[in-house]
């Protein structure tokens, strides 16, 4: 999860988004947001301003991602499925 340093509470372009990073040594990280494509919802939807606090889990051989929507989840949370 990442956000801009300033304006993240008031400007949807600066708000939290789900991203992807990897590390071989847990000290040096490289972002690779193209690996994870979770598009924001359309204007007016519960997650169009913010996608925050992601959590992944596996169930019955499928990988899922839970995340909060606008206003830190005040308007709902989402469930995304990893497509092979």
N, CA, C and O atoms as a printed pandas DataFrame, in Angstrom:
     atom_number atom_name residue_name chain_id  residue_number  x_coord  y_coord  z_coord
0              1         N          UNK        A               1    0.852   -1.152    0.000
1              2        CA          UNK        A               1    0.000    0.000    0.000
2              3         C          UNK        A               1    0.911    1.231    0.000
3              4         O          UNK        A               1    1.912    1.254    0.716
4              5         N          UNK        A               2    0.584    2.228   -0.773
5              6        CA          UNK        A               2    1.392    3.438   -0.829
6              7         C          UNK        A               2    0.491    4.649   -1.001
7              8         O          UNK        A               2   -0.670    4.523   -1.388
8              9         N          UNK        A               3    1.041    5.836   -0.707
9             10        CA          UNK        A               3    0.317    7.084   -0.880
10            11         C          UNK        A               3    1.328    8.198   -1.071
11            12         O          UNK        A               3    2.521    8.013   -0.831
12            13         N          UNK        A               4    0.855    9.342   -1.498
13            14        CA          UNK        A               4    1.706   10.522   -1.593
14            15         C          UNK        A               4    1.925   11.088   -0.199
15            16         O          UNK        A               4    1.143   10.833    0.717
16            17         N          UNK        A               5    2.985   11.852   -0.050
17            18        CA          UNK        A               5    3.307   12.415    1.255
18            19         C          UNK        A               5    2.305   13.475    1.686
19            20         O          UNK        A               5    1.970   13.571    2.866
20            21         N          UNK        A               6    1.826   14.268    0.735
21            22        CA          UNK        A               6    0.897   15.352    1.055
22            23         C          UNK        A               6   -0.402   15.179    0.273
23            24         O          UNK        A               6   -0.400   14.629   -0.828
24            25         N          UNK        A               7   -1.502   15.646    0.840
25            26        CA          UNK        A               7   -2.782   15.665    0.145
26            27         C          UNK        A               7   -3.526   14.348    0.101
27            28         O          UNK        A               7   -4.572   14.260   -0.542
28            29         N          UNK        A               8   -3.020   13.323    0.763
29            30        CA          UNK        A               8   -3.639   11.999    0.648
30            31         C          UNK        A               8   -5.011   11.915    1.302
31            32         O          UNK        A               8   -5.778   11.006    0.985
32            33         N          UNK        A               9   -5.341   12.817    2.190
33            34        CA          UNK        A               9   -6.664   12.794    2.827
34            35         C          UNK        A               9   -7.725   13.518    2.001
35            36         O          UNK        A               9   -8.913   13.214    2.115
36            37         N          UNK        A              10   -7.305   14.471    1.170
37            38        CA          UNK        A              10   -8.265   15.309    0.444
38            39         C          UNK        A              10   -8.246   15.132   -1.068
39            40         O          UNK        A              10   -9.226   15.469   -1.733
40            41         N          UNK        A              11   -7.169   14.619   -1.622
41            42        CA          UNK        A              11   -7.019   14.504   -3.069
42            43         C          UNK        A              11   -6.942   13.033   -3.462
43            44         O          UNK        A              11   -5.954   12.369   -3.148
44            45         N          UNK        A              12   -7.964   12.505   -4.144
45            46        CA          UNK        A              12   -7.963   11.086   -4.523
46            47         C          UNK        A              12   -6.730   10.676   -5.336
47            48         O          UNK        A              12   -6.337    9.510   -5.297
48            49         N          UNK        A              13   -6.119   11.597   -6.063
49            50        CA          UNK        A              13   -4.920   11.264   -6.849
50            51         C          UNK        A              13   -3.717   11.008   -5.950
51            52         O          UNK        A              13   -2.731   10.418   -6.391
52            53         N          UNK        A              14   -3.788   11.444   -4.699
53            54        CA          UNK        A              14   -2.685   11.266   -3.747
54            55         C          UNK        A              14   -2.986   10.213   -2.691
55            56         O          UNK        A              14   -2.145    9.940   -1.835
56            57         N          UNK        A              15   -4.161    9.626   -2.740
57            58        CA          UNK        A              15   -4.634    8.705   -1.695
58            59         C          UNK        A              15   -3.947    7.340   -1.772
59            60         O          UNK        A              15   -3.202    7.051   -2.709
60            61         N          UNK        A              16   -4.211    6.529   -0.782
61            62        CA          UNK        A              16   -3.665    5.181   -0.720
62            63         C          UNK        A              16   -4.082    4.354   -1.938
63            64         O          UNK        A              16   -5.216    4.434   -2.408
64            65         N          UNK        A              17   -3.137    3.563   -2.429
65            66        CA          UNK        A              17   -3.358    2.608   -3.511
66            67         C          UNK        A              17   -2.610    1.333   -3.178
67            68         O          UNK        A              17   -1.608    1.362   -2.464
68            69         N          UNK        A              18   -3.092    0.220   -3.691
69            70        CA          UNK        A              18   -2.430   -1.056   -3.500
70            71         C          UNK        A              18   -1.360   -1.183   -4.580
71            72         O          UNK        A              18   -1.624   -0.954   -5.760
72            73         N          UNK        A              19   -0.160   -1.547   -4.166
73            74        CA          UNK        A              19    0.948   -1.717   -5.101
74            75         C          UNK        A              19    1.675   -3.021   -4.826
75            76         O          UNK        A              19    1.210   -3.852   -4.045
76            77         N          UNK        A              20    2.819   -3.193   -5.475
77            78        CA          UNK        A              20    3.602   -4.415   -5.316
78            79         C          UNK        A              20    5.083   -4.052   -5.261
79            80         O          UNK        A              20    5.551   -3.211   -6.030
80            81         N          UNK        A              21    5.813   -4.684   -4.355
81            82        CA          UNK        A              21    7.264   -4.518   -4.257
82            83         C          UNK        A              21    7.869   -5.867   -3.895
83            84         O          UNK        A              21    7.191   -6.733   -3.342
84            85         N          UNK        A              22    9.154   -6.039   -4.212
85            86        CA          UNK        A              22    9.813   -7.300   -3.876
86            87         C          UNK        A              22   11.229   -7.012   -3.370
87            88         O          UNK        A              22   11.807   -5.961   -3.648
88            89         N          UNK        A              23   11.766   -7.975   -2.622
89            90        CA          UNK        A              23   13.094   -7.840   -2.051
90            91         C          UNK        A              23   13.743   -9.211   -1.939
91            92         O          UNK        A              23   13.078  -10.200   -1.635
92            93         N          UNK        A              24   15.034   -9.261   -2.186
93            94        CA          UNK        A              24   15.796  -10.498   -1.991
94            95         C          UNK        A              24   16.407  -10.577   -0.600
95            96         O          UNK        A              24   16.731  -11.663   -0.118
96            97         N          UNK        A              25   16.567   -9.409    0.054
97            98        CA          UNK        A              25   17.233   -9.388    1.345
98            99         C          UNK        A              25   16.419   -8.718    2.454
99           100         O          UNK        A              25   16.909   -8.592    3.576
100          101         N          UNK        A              26   15.212   -8.295    2.172
101          102        CA          UNK        A              26   14.314   -7.617    3.111
102          103         C          UNK        A              26   14.850   -6.269    3.588
103          104         O          UNK        A              26   14.312   -5.683    4.527
104          105         N          UNK        A              27   15.905   -5.777    2.946
105          106        CA          UNK        A              27   16.435   -4.456    3.267
106          107         C          UNK        A              27   16.312   -3.512    2.075
107          108         O          UNK        A              27   16.047   -2.321    2.243
108          109         N          UNK        A              28   16.504   -4.040    0.890
109          110        CA          UNK        A              28   16.416   -3.264   -0.335
110          111         C          UNK        A              28   15.180   -3.714   -1.092
111          112         O          UNK        A              28   15.020   -4.898   -1.388
112          113         N          UNK        A              29   14.301   -2.762   -1.407
113          114        CA          UNK        A              29   13.030   -3.084   -2.040
114          115         C          UNK        A              29   12.932   -2.426   -3.403
115          116         O          UNK        A              29   13.452   -1.330   -3.616
116          117         N          UNK        A              30   12.262   -3.102   -4.322
117          118        CA          UNK        A              30   12.011   -2.552   -5.656
118          119         C          UNK        A              30   10.517   -2.612   -5.932
119          120         O          UNK        A              30    9.894   -3.668   -5.817
120          121         N          UNK        A              31    9.949   -1.468   -6.296
121          122        CA          UNK        A              31    8.521   -1.441   -6.647
122          123         C          UNK        A              31    8.323   -2.005   -8.039
123          124         O          UNK        A              31    9.129   -1.784   -8.943
124          125         N          UNK        A              32    7.237   -2.734   -8.188
125          126        CA          UNK        A              32    6.870   -3.307   -9.483
126          127         C          UNK        A              32    5.346   -3.353   -9.531
127          128         O          UNK        A              32    4.750   -4.429   -9.507
128          129         N          UNK        A              33    4.724   -2.186   -9.600
129          130        CA          UNK        A              33    3.267   -2.093   -9.541
130          131         C          UNK        A              33    2.569   -2.716  -10.743
131          132         O          UNK        A              33    1.361   -2.945  -10.691
132          133         N          UNK        A              34    3.297   -2.998  -11.830
133          134        CA          UNK        A              34    2.681   -3.638  -12.987
134          135         C          UNK        A              34    2.287   -5.083  -12.704
135          136         O          UNK        A              34    1.436   -5.643  -13.396
136          137         N          UNK        A              35    2.907   -5.693  -11.681
137          138        CA          UNK        A              35    2.584   -7.074  -11.323
138          139         C          UNK        A              35    1.168   -7.176  -10.776
139          140         O          UNK        A              35    0.460   -8.147  -11.042
140          141         N          UNK        A              36    0.760   -6.176  -10.014
141          142        CA          UNK        A              36   -0.558   -6.174   -9.380
142          143         C          UNK        A              36   -1.401   -5.074  -10.009
143          144         O          UNK        A              36   -1.077   -3.893   -9.889
144          145         N          UNK        A              37   -2.455   -5.452  -10.663
145          146        CA          UNK        A              37   -3.319   -4.456  -11.305
146          147         C          UNK        A              37   -4.688   -4.486  -10.637
147          148         O          UNK        A              37   -5.542   -5.307  -10.972
148          149         N          UNK        A              38   -4.876   -3.585   -9.696
149          150        CA          UNK        A              38   -6.148   -3.432   -9.003
150          151         C          UNK        A              38   -6.627   -2.022   -9.304
151          152         O          UNK        A              38   -6.193   -1.062   -8.667
152          153         N          UNK        A              39   -7.505   -1.900  -10.256
153          154        CA          UNK        A              39   -7.973   -0.589  -10.691
154          155         C          UNK        A              39   -8.930    0.019   -9.678
155          156         O          UNK        A              39   -9.738   -0.678   -9.063
156          157         N          UNK        A              40   -8.824    1.327   -9.517
157          158        CA          UNK        A              40   -9.768    2.037   -8.654
158          159         C          UNK        A              40  -11.155    1.985   -9.280
159          160         O          UNK        A              40  -11.292    1.892  -10.500
160          161         N          UNK        A              41  -12.167    2.046   -8.446
161          162        CA          UNK        A              41  -13.540    2.030   -8.934
162          163         C          UNK        A              41  -13.869    3.292   -9.721
163          164         O          UNK        A              41  -13.120    4.268   -9.687
164          165         N          UNK        A              42  -14.959    3.266  -10.407
165          166        CA          UNK        A              42  -15.429    4.428  -11.173
166          167         C          UNK        A              42  -15.858    5.531  -10.205
167          168         O          UNK        A              42  -16.167    5.263   -9.044
168          169         N          UNK        A              43  -15.875    6.758  -10.688
169          170        CA          UNK        A              43  -16.255    7.912   -9.858
170          171         C          UNK        A              43  -17.573    7.638   -9.141
171          172         O          UNK        A              43  -18.549    7.203   -9.751
172          173         N          UNK        A              44  -17.584    7.901   -7.840
173          174        CA          UNK        A              44  -18.781    7.694   -7.039
174          175         C          UNK        A              44  -18.865    6.330   -6.378
175          176         O          UNK        A              44  -19.713    6.128   -5.509
176          177         N          UNK        A              45  -18.007    5.382   -6.762
177          178        CA          UNK        A              45  -18.039    4.061   -6.141
178          179         C          UNK        A              45  -17.276    4.074   -4.822
179          180         O          UNK        A              45  -16.521    5.008   -4.555
180          181         N          UNK        A              46  -17.461    3.064   -4.007
181          182        CA          UNK        A              46  -16.944    2.978   -2.652
182          183         C          UNK        A              46  -15.424    2.937   -2.579
183          184         O          UNK        A              46  -14.869    3.198   -1.512
184          185         N          UNK        A              47  -14.720    2.618   -3.681
185          186        CA          UNK        A              47  -13.253    2.538   -3.650
186          187         C          UNK        A              47  -12.572    3.407   -4.697
187          188         O          UNK        A              47  -11.409    3.173   -5.027
188          189         N          UNK        A              48  -13.273    4.405   -5.226
189          190        CA          UNK        A              48  -12.652    5.219   -6.269
190          191         C          UNK        A              48  -11.651    6.225   -5.711
191          192         O          UNK        A              48  -10.764    6.659   -6.445
192          193         N          UNK        A              49  -11.759    6.607   -4.457
193          194        CA          UNK        A              49  -10.832    7.568   -3.860
194          195         C          UNK        A              49   -9.649    6.903   -3.181
195          196         O          UNK        A              49   -8.559    7.473   -3.145
196          197         N          UNK        A              50   -9.842    5.716   -2.647
197          198        CA          UNK        A              50   -8.810    5.097   -1.819
198          199         C          UNK        A              50   -8.924    3.578   -1.837
199          200         O          UNK        A              50  -10.021    3.019   -1.862
200          201         N          UNK        A              51   -7.767    2.926   -1.824
201          202        CA          UNK        A              51   -7.660    1.485   -1.624
202          203         C          UNK        A              51   -6.550    1.299   -0.600
203          204         O          UNK        A              51   -5.383    1.547   -0.902
204          205         N          UNK        A              52   -6.899    0.866    0.604
205          206        CA          UNK        A              52   -5.916    0.851    1.690
206          207         C          UNK        A              52   -5.961   -0.450    2.488
207          208         O          UNK        A              52   -6.929   -1.208    2.421
208          209         N          UNK        A              53   -4.900   -0.686    3.236
209          210        CA          UNK        A              53   -4.762   -1.796    4.174
210          211         C          UNK        A              53   -5.065   -3.158    3.542
211          212         O          UNK        A              53   -5.959   -3.870    4.000
212          213         N          UNK        A              54   -4.323   -3.518    2.497
213          214        CA          UNK        A              54   -4.558   -4.806    1.851
214          215         C          UNK        A              54   -4.063   -5.974    2.706
215          216         O          UNK        A              54   -3.123   -5.841    3.490
216          217         N          UNK        A              55   -4.709   -7.096    2.536
217          218        CA          UNK        A              55   -4.309   -8.331    3.199
218          219         C          UNK        A              55   -4.603   -9.490    2.261
219          220         O          UNK        A              55   -5.715   -9.608    1.748
220          221         N          UNK        A              56   -3.617  -10.342    2.035
221          222        CA          UNK        A              56   -3.814  -11.492    1.149
222          223         C          UNK        A              56   -3.959  -12.765    1.972
223          224         O          UNK        A              56   -3.428  -12.873    3.078
224          225         N          UNK        A              57   -4.681  -13.715    1.417
225          226        CA          UNK        A              57   -4.810  -15.028    2.039
226          227         C          UNK        A              57   -5.152  -16.049    0.964
227          228         O          UNK        A              57   -5.616  -15.703   -0.122
228          229         N          UNK        A              58   -4.911  -17.312    1.291
229          230        CA          UNK        A              58   -5.215  -18.410    0.373
230          231         C          UNK        A              58   -6.304  -19.268    0.991
231          232         O          UNK        A              58   -6.292  -19.535    2.192
232          233         N          UNK        A              59   -7.248  -19.698    0.158
233          234        CA          UNK        A              59   -8.335  -20.567    0.605
234          235         C          UNK        A              59   -8.711  -21.487   -0.549
235          236         O          UNK        A              59   -9.005  -21.024   -1.651
236          237         N          UNK        A              60   -8.699  -22.771   -0.294
237          238        CA          UNK        A              60   -9.058  -23.773   -1.301
238          239         C          UNK        A              60   -8.284  -23.599   -2.595
239          240         O          UNK        A              60   -8.844  -23.744   -3.682
240          241         N          UNK        A              61   -6.988  -23.288   -2.483
241          242        CA          UNK        A              61   -6.127  -23.179   -3.646
242          243         C          UNK        A              61   -6.226  -21.869   -4.412
243          244         O          UNK        A              61   -5.560  -21.713   -5.435
244          245         N          UNK        A              62   -7.028  -20.934   -3.952
245          246        CA          UNK        A              62   -7.164  -19.618   -4.606
246          247         C          UNK        A              62   -6.540  -18.557   -3.713
247          248         O          UNK        A              62   -6.524  -18.697   -2.490
248          249         N          UNK        A              63   -6.024  -17.494   -4.328
249          250        CA          UNK        A              63   -5.424  -16.388   -3.579
250          251         C          UNK        A              63   -6.363  -15.193   -3.644
251          252         O          UNK        A              63   -6.839  -14.822   -4.717
252          253         N          UNK        A              64   -6.625  -14.593   -2.482
253          254        CA          UNK        A              64   -7.559  -13.475   -2.364
254          255         C          UNK        A              64   -6.860  -12.261   -1.759
255          256         O          UNK        A              64   -5.848  -12.387   -1.070
256          257         N          UNK        A              65   -7.416  -11.094   -2.027
257          258        CA          UNK        A              65   -6.938   -9.841   -1.464
258          259         C          UNK        A              65   -8.126   -9.091   -0.883
259          260         O          UNK        A              65   -9.088   -8.794   -1.591
260          261         N          UNK        A              66   -8.059   -8.788    0.402
261          262        CA          UNK        A              66   -9.052   -7.924    1.051
262          263         C          UNK        A              66   -8.447   -6.531    1.148
263          264         O          UNK        A              66   -7.247   -6.396    1.384
264          265         N          UNK        A              67   -9.261   -5.493    0.969
265          266        CA          UNK        A              67   -8.754   -4.125    1.110
266          267         C          UNK        A              67   -9.896   -3.187    1.477
267          268         O          UNK        A              67  -11.059   -3.452    1.173
268          269         N          UNK        A              68   -9.544   -2.082    2.137
269          270        CA          UNK        A              68  -10.519   -1.060    2.519
270          271         C          UNK        A              68  -10.686   -0.059    1.397
271          272         O          UNK        A              68   -9.753    0.201    0.637
272          273         N          UNK        A              69  -11.882    0.503    1.297
273          274        CA          UNK        A              69  -12.163    1.514    0.293
274          275         C          UNK        A              69  -12.072    2.917    0.868
275          276         O          UNK        A              69  -11.328    3.160    1.818
276          277         N          UNK        A              70  -12.830    3.835    0.290
277          278        CA          UNK        A              70  -12.804    5.251    0.641
278          279         C          UNK        A              70  -12.886    5.486    2.142
279          280         O          UNK        A              70  -13.527    4.731    2.874
280          281         N          UNK        A              71  -12.231    6.537    2.575
281          282        CA          UNK        A              71  -12.211    6.954    3.983
282          283         C          UNK        A              71  -11.812    5.804    4.906
283          284         O          UNK        A              71  -12.451    5.545    5.926
284          285         N          UNK        A              72  -10.737    5.127    4.513
285          286        CA          UNK        A              72  -10.150    4.042    5.303
286          287         C          UNK        A              72  -11.127    2.892    5.555
287          288         O          UNK        A              72  -11.047    2.221    6.583
288          289         N          UNK        A              73  -12.038    2.670    4.623
289          290        CA          UNK        A              73  -12.981    1.566    4.729
290          291         C          UNK        A              73  -14.351    1.948    5.239
291          292         O          UNK        A              73  -15.207    1.083    5.419
292          293         N          UNK        A              74  -14.569    3.209    5.472
293          294        CA          UNK        A              74  -15.866    3.653    5.998
294          295         C          UNK        A              74  -17.017    3.242    5.081
295          296         O          UNK        A              74  -18.116    2.948    5.552
296          297         N          UNK        A              75  -16.766    3.221    3.779
297          298        CA          UNK        A              75  -17.824    2.917    2.816
298          299         C          UNK        A              75  -17.749    1.498    2.269
299          300         O          UNK        A              75  -18.454    1.157    1.319
300          301         N          UNK        A              76  -16.896    0.670    2.867
301          302        CA          UNK        A              76  -16.870   -0.730    2.475
302          303         C          UNK        A              76  -15.470   -1.271    2.289
303          304         O          UNK        A              76  -14.482   -0.537    2.318
304          305         N          UNK        A              77  -15.414   -2.581    2.096
305          306        CA          UNK        A              77  -14.156   -3.240    1.812
306          307         C          UNK        A              77  -14.359   -4.166    0.622
307          308         O          UNK        A              77  -15.478   -4.583    0.324
308          309         N          UNK        A              78  -13.256   -4.482   -0.054
309          310        CA          UNK        A              78  -13.347   -5.278   -1.267
310          311         C          UNK        A              78  -12.658   -6.620   -1.117
311          312         O          UNK        A              78  -11.811   -6.812   -0.244
312          313         N          UNK        A              79  -13.032   -7.529   -1.972
313          314        CA          UNK        A              79  -12.419   -8.833   -2.074
314          315         C          UNK        A              79  -12.062   -9.054   -3.532
315          316         O          UNK        A              79  -12.945   -9.102   -4.389
316          317         N          UNK        A              80  -10.774   -9.187   -3.821
317          318        CA          UNK        A              80  -10.318   -9.438   -5.177
318          319         C          UNK        A              80   -9.728  -10.843   -5.236
319          320         O          UNK        A              80   -9.193  -11.329   -4.240
320          321         N          UNK        A              81   -9.819  -11.491   -6.374
321          322        CA          UNK        A              81   -9.304  -12.835   -6.580
322          323         C          UNK        A              81   -8.168  -12.784   -7.588
323          324         O          UNK        A              81   -8.285  -12.140   -8.630
324          325         N          UNK        A              82   -7.056  -13.472   -7.273
325          326        CA          UNK        A              82   -5.938  -13.561   -8.199
326          327         C          UNK        A              82   -6.322  -14.506   -9.329
327          328         O          UNK        A              82   -6.682  -15.659   -9.094
328          329         N          UNK        A              83   -6.241  -14.014  -10.535
329          330        CA          UNK        A              83   -6.532  -14.850  -11.704
330          331         C          UNK        A              83   -5.228  -15.422  -12.229
331          332         O          UNK        A              83   -4.287  -14.674  -12.495
332          333         N          UNK        A              84   -5.159  -16.748  -12.384
333          334        CA          UNK        A              84   -3.915  -17.397  -12.853
334          335         C          UNK        A              84   -3.569  -17.019  -14.283
335          336         O          UNK        A              84   -2.559  -17.480  -14.816
